Coordinates of C-alpha atoms in Angstrom, one line a residue:
Chain A
M1 CA 0.0 0.0 0.0
A2 CA 2.4 2.6 -1.2
Q3 CA 1.3 6.1 -0.5
E4 CA 3.1 8.9 -2.1
A5 CA 3.7 11.8 0.1
S6 CA 2.5 14.6 -2.1
S7 CA 3.8 18.1 -1.2
S8 CA 0.7 19.8 -2.5
T9 CA -2.4 17.7 -1.8
S10 CA -4.5 20.6 -3.0
S11 CA -3.5 20.1 -6.6
K12 CA -3.7 16.3 -6.6
T13 CA -6.7 14.8 -8.3
I14 CA -8.4 11.5 -7.6
S15 CA -10.0 9.3 -10.3
L16 CA -13.5 8.1 -9.6
K17 CA -15.2 5.3 -11.6
T18 CA -19.0 5.2 -11.6
G19 CA -21.2 2.1 -11.5
D20 CA -21.7 2.4 -15.3
G21 CA -17.9 2.5 -16.0
E22 CA -17.2 6.2 -16.5
I23 CA -14.3 8.0 -15.0
F24 CA -14.3 11.4 -13.4
E25 CA -11.5 13.5 -11.8
I26 CA -11.9 15.3 -8.5
E27 CA -9.6 17.3 -6.4
A28 CA -8.2 15.5 -3.4
S29 CA -9.5 18.3 -1.1
A30 CA -13.0 17.8 -2.5
A31 CA -12.7 14.0 -2.1
K32 CA -11.9 14.5 1.6
Q33 CA -15.5 15.9 2.0
M34 CA -16.9 12.6 0.9
K35 CA -16.1 10.2 3.7
T36 CA -16.8 7.1 1.8
V37 CA -14.3 8.1 -1.0
Q38 CA -11.8 9.1 1.6
R39 CA -12.1 5.7 3.3
L40 CA -11.6 4.0 0.0
I41 CA -8.5 6.2 -0.7
D42 CA -7.1 5.3 2.7
D43 CA -7.6 1.6 1.9
L44 CA -6.6 1.5 -1.7
G45 CA -4.2 4.4 -2.1
D46 CA -4.7 7.6 -4.0
D47 CA -3.1 6.5 -7.2
I48 CA -5.7 4.0 -8.4
T49 CA -9.1 4.7 -9.7
I50 CA -11.7 4.5 -6.9
P51 CA -14.7 2.4 -7.8
L52 CA -18.1 3.8 -6.8
H53 CA -20.6 1.1 -7.5
N54 CA -23.7 2.9 -6.4
V55 CA -23.0 6.3 -8.1
F56 CA -23.6 6.8 -11.8
S57 CA -22.4 9.1 -14.5
K58 CA -25.7 11.0 -14.5
E59 CA -25.3 12.3 -11.0
L60 CA -21.6 12.3 -10.2
P61 CA -20.7 15.4 -12.3
K62 CA -23.4 17.4 -10.3
I63 CA -21.8 16.2 -7.0
I64 CA -18.4 17.2 -8.2
E65 CA -19.7 20.6 -9.3
Y66 CA -21.1 21.1 -5.7
Y67 CA -17.8 20.2 -4.0
K68 CA -15.8 22.3 -6.4
K69 CA -17.7 25.3 -5.1
D70 CA -17.4 24.1 -1.6
I71 CA -13.6 23.9 -1.4
T72 CA -13.4 27.5 -2.6
G73 CA -15.9 28.6 0.0
E74 CA -18.3 29.9 -2.6
I75 CA -21.4 28.0 -1.6
T76 CA -24.2 30.6 -1.2
K77 CA -27.9 30.4 -0.9
D78 CA -28.1 31.6 -4.5
F79 CA -25.8 28.9 -5.7
E80 CA -27.8 26.2 -3.9
A81 CA -31.1 27.5 -5.3
E82 CA -29.6 27.5 -8.8
F83 CA -28.2 24.0 -8.2
V84 CA -31.5 22.4 -7.7
K85 CA -33.7 24.7 -9.8
D86 CA -33.9 22.5 -12.8
L87 CA -34.0 19.2 -11.1
N88 CA -37.2 17.3 -10.7
D89 CA -38.1 15.4 -7.5
D90 CA -36.7 12.1 -8.8
E91 CA -33.4 13.6 -9.9
V92 CA -33.0 15.2 -6.4
K93 CA -33.8 11.8 -4.9
V94 CA -31.0 10.1 -6.9
L95 CA -28.5 12.8 -5.9
F96 CA -29.6 12.5 -2.3
L97 CA -29.1 8.7 -2.4
A98 CA -25.6 9.3 -3.9
A99 CA -24.8 11.9 -1.2
N100 CA -25.9 9.4 1.4
Y101 CA -23.8 6.6 -0.1
L102 CA -20.7 8.9 -0.4
D103 CA -21.2 10.2 3.1
A104 CA -20.9 13.7 1.7
N105 CA -22.3 15.5 4.7
K106 CA -22.8 19.1 3.4
L107 CA -24.6 18.0 0.3
F108 CA -26.6 15.5 2.2
E109 CA -27.9 18.2 4.6
F110 CA -28.7 20.5 1.8
L111 CA -30.6 17.9 -0.2
S112 CA -32.4 16.7 2.9
Q113 CA -33.8 20.2 3.3
N114 CA -34.6 20.4 -0.4
I115 CA -36.5 17.1 -0.4
A116 CA -38.4 18.2 2.7
D117 CA -39.3 21.5 0.9
R118 CA -40.5 19.6 -2.1
L119 CA -42.6 17.2 0.0
E120 CA -44.2 20.0 2.0
S121 CA -48.0 19.9 1.4
K122 CA -47.8 17.0 -1.0
S123 CA -50.3 14.2 -0.5
V124 CA -49.7 11.1 1.6
E125 CA -49.9 9.0 -1.6
Y126 CA -47.2 11.1 -3.3
V127 CA -44.9 10.7 -0.3
R128 CA -45.5 7.0 -0.2
K129 CA -44.6 6.6 -3.9
Y130 CA -41.6 8.9 -3.5
F131 CA -40.1 6.8 -0.7
G132 CA -41.3 3.5 -2.1
V133 CA -43.4 2.8 1.0
E134 CA -45.8 -0.2 1.0
N135 CA -48.9 0.6 2.9
D136 CA -49.3 -2.2 5.3
F137 CA -52.2 -0.8 7.3
T138 CA -55.7 -2.3 6.7
P139 CA -58.3 0.3 5.6
E140 CA -59.8 0.1 9.1
E141 CA -56.5 0.8 10.8
E142 CA -55.7 3.6 8.4
S143 CA -59.1 5.4 9.0
K144 CA -58.7 5.0 12.7
L145 CA -55.3 6.7 12.5
R146 CA -56.6 9.5 10.4
E147 CA -59.3 10.1 12.9
E148 CA -56.9 10.1 15.8
R149 CA -54.6 12.4 14.1
A150 CA -57.2 14.6 12.4
W151 CA -55.3 17.7 13.5
S152 CA -52.2 16.8 11.5
F153 CA -53.9 16.5 8.1
R154 CA -54.8 20.1 7.7
G155 CA -53.1 21.5 4.7
I156 CA -52.1 18.2 3.2
K157 CA -53.5 17.7 -0.2
E158 CA -55.5 14.5 -0.8
D159 CA -54.6 12.4 -3.8
E160 CA -57.3 11.8 -6.5
Chain B
M1 CA -16.8 -5.8 -3.1
S2 CA -20.4 -6.0 -4.4
S3 CA -21.5 -7.0 -7.9
Q4 CA -21.6 -4.7 -10.8
R5 CA -25.4 -4.9 -11.1
S6 CA -27.1 -1.6 -10.3
I7 CA -29.7 -1.5 -7.6
P8 CA -32.9 0.3 -8.7
T9 CA -33.6 3.6 -7.0
E10 CA -36.9 2.4 -5.5
D11 CA -35.2 -0.4 -3.6
R12 CA -32.4 1.9 -2.4
I13 CA -34.7 4.5 -1.1
S14 CA -37.0 2.1 0.7
T15 CA -33.9 0.5 2.4
L16 CA -32.8 3.9 3.8
P17 CA -32.3 3.5 7.6
D18 CA -34.8 5.1 10.0
S19 CA -32.2 7.7 11.0
V20 CA -32.0 9.1 7.5
I21 CA -35.8 9.2 7.2
S22 CA -36.0 11.0 10.5
H23 CA -33.4 13.4 9.4
I24 CA -35.5 14.4 6.3
L25 CA -38.6 14.7 8.5
S26 CA -36.7 17.0 10.8
F27 CA -36.8 19.6 8.0
L28 CA -40.6 19.5 7.7
P29 CA -43.0 21.5 9.7
T30 CA -44.1 19.2 12.6
E31 CA -47.7 18.8 11.4
Q32 CA -46.5 17.6 8.1
S33 CA -44.1 15.1 9.6
A34 CA -46.9 14.0 11.8
A35 CA -48.9 13.1 8.7
T36 CA -46.3 10.6 7.7
S37 CA -47.5 8.4 10.6
I38 CA -50.0 6.8 8.4
L39 CA -47.6 5.9 5.6
S40 CA -46.9 2.5 7.0
K41 CA -46.3 0.6 10.2
R42 CA -42.6 1.3 9.9
W43 CA -43.1 5.0 9.4
N44 CA -45.7 5.3 12.1
P45 CA -43.4 6.2 15.0
L46 CA -40.6 7.8 13.1
W47 CA -41.9 11.4 13.3
L48 CA -41.9 11.2 17.1
S49 CA -38.2 10.4 17.2
V50 CA -37.3 13.6 15.4
L51 CA -35.3 16.0 17.6
T52 CA -36.5 19.1 15.8
L53 CA -39.9 20.7 16.4
N54 CA -41.2 23.3 14.0
F55 CA -44.6 24.9 14.8
D56 CA -46.2 27.5 12.6
E57 CA -49.6 28.9 13.5
Q58 CA -50.4 29.9 9.9
N59 CA -51.2 26.3 9.0
F60 CA -53.9 26.2 11.6
A61 CA -57.4 27.7 11.7
D62 CA -56.9 29.6 14.9
F63 CA -54.7 29.7 18.0
A64 CA -56.9 27.2 19.9
T65 CA -56.4 24.5 17.3
F66 CA -52.7 25.3 17.1
R67 CA -52.2 25.2 20.8
H68 CA -54.0 21.8 20.9
F69 CA -51.6 20.5 18.3
V70 CA -48.5 21.7 20.2
Y71 CA -49.6 20.3 23.5
S72 CA -50.5 16.9 21.8
V73 CA -47.1 16.6 20.2
M74 CA -45.3 17.5 23.4
L75 CA -47.3 14.8 25.3
L76 CA -47.0 12.1 22.6
R77 CA -43.3 12.5 22.4
N78 CA -41.1 10.5 24.7
I79 CA -40.4 12.8 27.7
T80 CA -36.8 11.7 27.9
L81 CA -36.1 12.5 24.2
P82 CA -34.3 15.8 24.0
I83 CA -35.5 18.6 21.9
Q84 CA -32.5 19.8 19.9
S85 CA -34.2 22.5 17.8
F86 CA -37.4 24.3 18.4
R87 CA -39.0 26.9 16.1
L88 CA -42.3 28.6 17.0
K89 CA -44.1 31.2 14.9
C90 CA -47.4 32.5 16.1
G91 CA -49.2 35.4 17.5
K92 CA -51.4 36.6 14.7
S93 CA -54.7 35.1 15.8
S94 CA -57.0 37.1 17.9
D95 CA -57.3 34.3 20.5
F96 CA -53.5 34.2 21.0
N97 CA -52.6 33.5 24.7
P98 CA -49.1 34.3 25.8
H99 CA -49.4 31.9 28.8
D100 CA -49.5 28.9 26.5
V101 CA -46.4 30.1 24.7
N102 CA -44.6 30.6 28.1
R103 CA -45.4 27.0 28.9
F104 CA -44.1 25.7 25.6
I105 CA -40.9 27.6 26.1
H106 CA -40.5 26.4 29.7
A107 CA -40.9 22.8 28.6
V108 CA -38.4 23.2 25.8
V109 CA -35.6 24.9 27.7
Q110 CA -35.5 21.9 30.1
R111 CA -34.9 19.4 27.3
G112 CA -31.3 20.2 26.2
I113 CA -32.3 22.7 23.5
Q114 CA -29.6 23.9 21.2
N115 CA -31.4 25.9 18.6
L116 CA -34.3 28.1 19.6
N117 CA -36.2 30.3 17.1
L118 CA -39.1 32.4 18.3
Y119 CA -41.0 34.5 15.9
L120 CA -43.9 36.3 17.4
L121 CA -46.4 38.1 15.2
T122 CA -48.4 39.8 18.0
P123 CA -49.2 43.5 17.4
W124 CA -47.2 46.0 19.4
I125 CA -49.8 46.6 22.1
R126 CA -49.7 42.9 23.0
C127 CA -46.0 42.4 22.4
F128 CA -44.8 39.1 23.9
K129 CA -42.2 39.3 26.7
L130 CA -39.4 36.8 26.5
P131 CA -39.5 34.5 29.6
Q132 CA -36.5 34.7 31.8
C133 CA -35.8 31.0 31.6
V134 CA -34.4 31.4 28.1
L135 CA -31.7 33.7 29.3
T136 CA -30.1 31.1 31.5
C137 CA -30.6 28.2 29.1
N138 CA -26.9 27.3 28.9
S139 CA -27.2 24.6 26.2
L140 CA -28.2 27.1 23.5
T141 CA -25.9 27.4 20.4
V142 CA -28.3 29.3 18.2
L143 CA -30.9 31.8 19.3
K144 CA -33.1 33.7 16.9
L145 CA -35.8 36.1 18.3
K146 CA -38.2 38.2 16.3
W147 CA -40.8 40.7 17.6
L148 CA -40.5 40.4 21.4
T149 CA -39.7 42.7 24.3
M150 CA -37.0 41.9 26.8
D151 CA -38.0 42.3 30.3
D152 CA -35.3 43.7 32.7
F153 CA -32.9 41.0 33.7
S154 CA -29.8 40.6 35.8
K155 CA -27.9 37.8 34.2
V156 CA -27.6 36.2 30.8
N157 CA -25.6 33.0 30.5
F158 CA -25.0 31.6 27.1
P159 CA -21.6 29.9 27.3
L160 CA -22.1 28.0 24.1
L161 CA -24.0 30.5 22.0
K162 CA -22.5 30.9 18.6
T163 CA -25.3 32.5 16.6
L164 CA -27.6 35.3 17.7
H165 CA -30.2 36.9 15.5
L166 CA -32.3 39.7 17.0
A167 CA -35.0 41.3 14.9
N168 CA -37.6 43.8 16.1
I169 CA -36.7 43.5 19.7
S170 CA -37.0 46.2 22.3
F171 CA -34.8 46.6 25.4
S172 CA -36.0 49.0 28.1
K173 CA -32.5 50.4 28.6
P174 CA -29.2 50.2 26.6
I175 CA -27.5 48.5 29.5
Y176 CA -29.6 45.4 28.8
L177 CA -28.4 45.0 25.3
K178 CA -24.8 45.4 26.5
R179 CA -25.5 42.9 29.3
F180 CA -27.1 40.5 26.8
L181 CA -24.1 40.5 24.4
H182 CA -21.6 40.2 27.3
G183 CA -23.3 37.0 28.3
C184 CA -22.3 35.5 24.9
P185 CA -18.5 35.0 25.2
V186 CA -18.1 32.7 22.1
L187 CA -20.5 34.5 19.8
E188 CA -19.5 34.2 16.1
D189 CA -22.5 35.2 14.1
L190 CA -24.5 38.3 15.1
Q191 CA -27.5 39.8 13.3
I192 CA -29.3 42.8 14.7
Q193 CA -32.1 44.4 12.9
N194 CA -34.5 47.0 14.2
V195 CA -33.5 46.7 17.8
W196 CA -35.0 49.5 19.8
L197 CA -33.2 51.3 22.6
S198 CA -33.8 54.7 24.0
G199 CA -31.0 56.9 25.2
Y200 CA -28.1 55.1 23.9
K201 CA -24.7 56.8 24.2
C202 CA -21.5 55.4 22.7
G203 CA -19.1 54.2 25.3
E204 CA -16.1 52.0 25.9
L205 CA -16.8 48.5 24.9
K206 CA -14.9 45.2 24.6
G207 CA -15.1 43.5 21.3
L208 CA -16.7 40.1 21.2
P209 CA -13.6 38.0 20.9
K210 CA -14.8 35.2 18.6
M211 CA -16.8 37.3 16.2
V212 CA -16.8 36.1 12.6
K213 CA -19.9 37.5 10.9
A214 CA -21.9 40.6 11.8
N215 CA -25.0 42.0 10.1
I216 CA -26.3 45.2 11.6
D217 CA -29.4 47.2 10.4
I218 CA -30.6 49.7 12.9
Q219 CA -32.4 53.0 12.4
G220 CA -32.7 55.0 15.5
W221 CA -29.3 54.9 17.1
A222 CA -25.6 54.3 16.4
F223 CA -24.6 50.7 16.9
P224 CA -21.2 50.6 18.6
F225 CA -19.2 48.8 16.0
A226 CA -16.5 48.3 18.6
W227 CA -18.5 45.3 19.7
V228 CA -17.9 43.5 16.5
R229 CA -14.4 44.8 15.8
N230 CA -13.1 41.2 15.6
A231 CA -15.4 40.2 12.7
K232 CA -14.2 38.9 9.4
F233 CA -17.4 39.7 7.6
L234 CA -19.5 42.8 8.2
C235 CA -22.6 44.1 6.6
A236 CA -24.0 47.4 8.0
K237 CA -26.9 49.4 7.0
L238 CA -26.8 53.0 8.1
Y239 CA -29.6 55.5 8.0
R240 CA -28.0 58.5 9.6
P241 CA -24.5 60.0 10.2
Y242 CA -22.4 57.7 12.3
D243 CA -21.1 59.8 15.1
C244 CA -19.3 57.2 17.2
Q245 CA -15.7 56.4 16.8
V246 CA -14.9 53.8 14.2
P247 CA -12.8 51.0 15.6
V248 CA -10.0 49.2 13.9
F249 CA -11.2 46.0 12.3
H250 CA -8.1 43.8 12.5
N251 CA -9.6 40.7 10.9
L252 CA -12.1 42.2 8.5
T253 CA -11.8 40.8 4.9
H254 CA -15.4 41.4 3.6
M255 CA -17.4 44.5 4.2
K256 CA -20.7 45.8 2.8
I257 CA -22.0 49.2 3.7
V258 CA -25.6 50.1 2.8
F259 CA -26.5 53.8 3.0
G260 CA -30.2 53.6 3.6
W261 CA -32.6 56.4 4.0
T262 CA -35.9 57.1 5.5
V263 CA -38.1 60.2 5.1
N264 CA -36.8 61.3 8.5
A265 CA -33.2 60.9 7.5
L266 CA -33.8 63.0 4.4
I267 CA -35.2 65.9 6.3
R268 CA -33.4 65.7 9.6
W269 CA -29.9 64.5 8.9
K270 CA -27.4 65.9 6.5
W271 CA -24.5 63.6 6.5
I272 CA -21.8 66.0 5.7
G273 CA -18.6 64.1 5.4
K274 CA -20.2 60.7 4.5
W275 CA -17.4 60.0 2.1
T276 CA -14.8 61.2 4.6
W277 CA -16.3 58.8 7.1
M278 CA -16.0 56.1 4.4
T279 CA -12.3 56.9 4.1
E280 CA -11.9 56.6 7.9
V281 CA -13.5 53.2 7.7
L282 CA -11.1 52.1 5.0
Q283 CA -8.1 53.3 7.0
N284 CA -9.3 51.1 9.8
C285 CA -9.6 47.9 7.8
P286 CA -6.1 46.9 7.0
K287 CA -7.0 43.4 5.7
L288 CA -10.0 44.3 3.6
Q289 CA -10.2 42.2 0.4
N290 CA -13.8 42.8 -0.6
L291 CA -15.8 46.0 -0.4
T292 CA -19.4 46.7 -1.4
I293 CA -21.1 50.0 -1.1
H294 CA -24.8 50.3 -1.8
Q295 CA -26.6 53.6 -1.8
H296 CA -30.1 52.4 -1.2
F297 CA -32.9 54.7 -2.2
N298 CA -36.2 52.9 -1.2
N299 CA -38.9 53.8 -3.7
T300 CA -37.4 57.2 -4.4
S301 CA -39.6 59.5 -6.3
T302 CA -37.8 62.0 -8.6
H303 CA -38.6 64.7 -6.0
G304 CA -37.0 62.7 -3.2
K305 CA -34.0 61.9 -5.2
F306 CA -33.5 65.6 -6.1
I307 CA -33.5 66.6 -2.4
F308 CA -31.3 63.8 -1.5
D309 CA -28.7 64.7 -4.1
E310 CA -28.7 68.2 -3.0
I311 CA -28.5 67.8 0.7
V312 CA -26.5 64.6 1.3
N313 CA -23.9 64.2 -1.3
E314 CA -20.9 66.4 -1.0
D315 CA -17.7 65.9 -3.0
W316 CA -15.2 63.2 -2.4
V317 CA -11.8 64.4 -1.1
D318 CA -8.7 62.3 -1.7
P319 CA -7.3 61.3 1.7
P320 CA -3.7 62.4 2.5
I321 CA -2.5 58.8 2.9
V322 CA -3.7 55.9 0.8
P323 CA -5.4 53.4 3.1
K324 CA -3.3 50.3 3.7
C325 CA -6.0 47.9 2.4
L326 CA -5.9 49.6 -1.0
S327 CA -2.2 49.2 -1.4
S328 CA -2.1 45.5 -0.9
E329 CA -5.3 43.7 -0.1
L330 CA -8.5 45.0 -1.8
G331 CA -9.3 42.6 -4.6
T332 CA -13.0 43.3 -5.3
C333 CA -15.0 46.5 -5.1
S334 CA -18.7 46.7 -5.9
L335 CA -20.9 49.7 -6.1
I336 CA -24.6 48.9 -6.1
A337 CA -27.3 51.3 -7.3
Y338 CA -24.7 53.5 -8.9
E339 CA -26.2 56.6 -10.3
G340 CA -23.1 58.4 -11.6
L341 CA -23.2 61.1 -8.9
K342 CA -20.0 63.1 -8.8
C343 CA -19.0 61.8 -5.4
E344 CA -19.6 58.2 -6.5
F345 CA -17.6 58.6 -9.6
Q346 CA -14.8 60.3 -7.7
F347 CA -14.8 57.4 -5.2
A348 CA -14.7 54.8 -8.0
K349 CA -11.9 56.7 -9.7
Y350 CA -9.9 56.8 -6.5
I351 CA -10.2 53.1 -5.9
L352 CA -9.3 52.3 -9.5
K353 CA -6.2 54.4 -9.2
N354 CA -5.0 53.3 -5.8
A355 CA -6.1 49.7 -5.3
K356 CA -2.9 47.9 -6.5
A357 CA -4.3 44.4 -6.0
L358 CA -7.7 45.1 -7.4
H359 CA -8.9 42.4 -9.9
T360 CA -12.6 43.3 -10.1
M361 CA -14.5 46.6 -10.0
K362 CA -18.1 45.9 -10.3
I363 CA -20.7 48.6 -11.0
S364 CA -24.3 47.8 -10.7
A365 CA -26.7 50.4 -12.2
S366 CA -29.7 48.4 -13.1
E367 CA -32.3 51.1 -12.8
V368 CA -30.6 53.4 -15.2
D369 CA -31.3 54.1 -18.9
L370 CA -29.2 52.2 -21.3
N371 CA -27.6 55.3 -22.9
I372 CA -26.7 56.8 -19.6
K373 CA -25.3 53.4 -18.5
H374 CA -23.1 53.4 -21.6
Q375 CA -21.8 56.9 -20.8
M376 CA -21.1 55.9 -17.3
L377 CA -19.2 52.9 -18.4
M378 CA -17.1 55.0 -20.9
K379 CA -16.3 57.5 -18.3
L380 CA -15.1 54.9 -15.8
S381 CA -13.1 52.9 -18.4
L382 CA -11.0 56.0 -19.0
C383 CA -9.9 56.2 -15.4
P384 CA -6.3 55.2 -14.8
R385 CA -5.9 51.9 -13.0
G386 CA -3.4 51.1 -10.4
S387 CA -3.7 47.3 -11.0
T388 CA -2.8 45.8 -14.3
V389 CA -5.3 42.9 -13.8
C390 CA -8.2 45.0 -12.9
K391 CA -11.4 44.2 -14.8
L392 CA -14.3 46.7 -14.9
S393 CA -17.7 45.0 -14.9
F394 CA -20.9 46.9 -15.5
D395 CA -24.4 45.6 -15.3

């Protein structure tokens, strides 16, 4: 496990390989922000291409874009708003899962907030679909719950 | 390592652990996260394990229904589970009862609260008084208060408080604001907007030692900037001549000054020497890298603008010594709501000439006619530049 002592880690780049076989470069300092990547670097060395089985070429560039801004301290509310502006709910979900897998804390926090914002006032059915939740309540159980918690359904849209 | 086959998104999202789901729920208003209890048996208890509570009266028919919800949640939740973050926004309804809010706050400060956000919307005559128990809640790291009055108090103890935002708060005497800030020894982020004091006089003050970011917007009195002299980032909105001494900002790298105005300011205060004051400020910021000046004319009618120009804007005078930050540090200078007034142009010219490290001079004149903008740009482009890499950007 030969590890080169690099005099300037800031200019070193790491190669990442997505689950669908594409390779992307990222600065070592940005890689540090993704704990999963850093762990893999620690285990495998920083000279080989790091395999990321659960991240794909569709979302990795976006993640790299985010951390490129992060290492220069340029992440602002405007940047974050712009970052998610053109993404639909499913695209955000995919990014979120990637951020979770990569243990990329800052992005994970930001996307958690964004998902919550998108789900606000959506119907129960929408949220179920979004999270892939199987409804295992019987109709009787469900209506009893709705009755008990009637106060919490104000403002939530009903599906259909 | 695992196989190369990709796992569908649906499966991955449904196998997310409870902690991640709870984390997302913590960003929702509490009544929305409560609604997820009917999603499935697994989801049923998750919302109750969330450590963040966020209550907003506007989503409820009246205060009585809102109050009922808050009490229900507090009772349903496991009593030993801490409340890390609590946000409460209420006060608009006619049936608002401050005693209930006092009870909520009392319950919360006993549960290890770190982040407290109280936004009261009560009209002035029924302004809510902050309960004393908050002032000695020593677990707080973030405190945000909006539209309350502070009762007189003897002690404030916030040993862990890093962020303090006060908006539309009144203190009965200036000493209480001073006492408040001195109870926050590790404060890093201070935001003060429309804090009312009567009879404030500038005096000797210690700077908050760990200050990083300060945002000050006060109309009726001169905020003692000495309090925030250690800050790296400062944004200050001034509505009247600043007559207290300007401290030296040893760490300041980014500064934004907004010259606001109110009808009162227009008629009562002539700030003769505004630009001289600006020079003094620059002299006192040896490490300044980024400067923004915004002359903010709220809804100015042509009439108002005419008076303003005449009364307030005197000529720029070149200072005898070039401020240290200009010789070596200042990289970016932005002028917002530039109108091509003589003093503004002279200031821009001075900066262009003397800022040896300047790489960007940004002029923002969005309200101005295109032809006039072009003329302004031409005029500025002709000014000699002290920095060979300086780019002039106009929008």
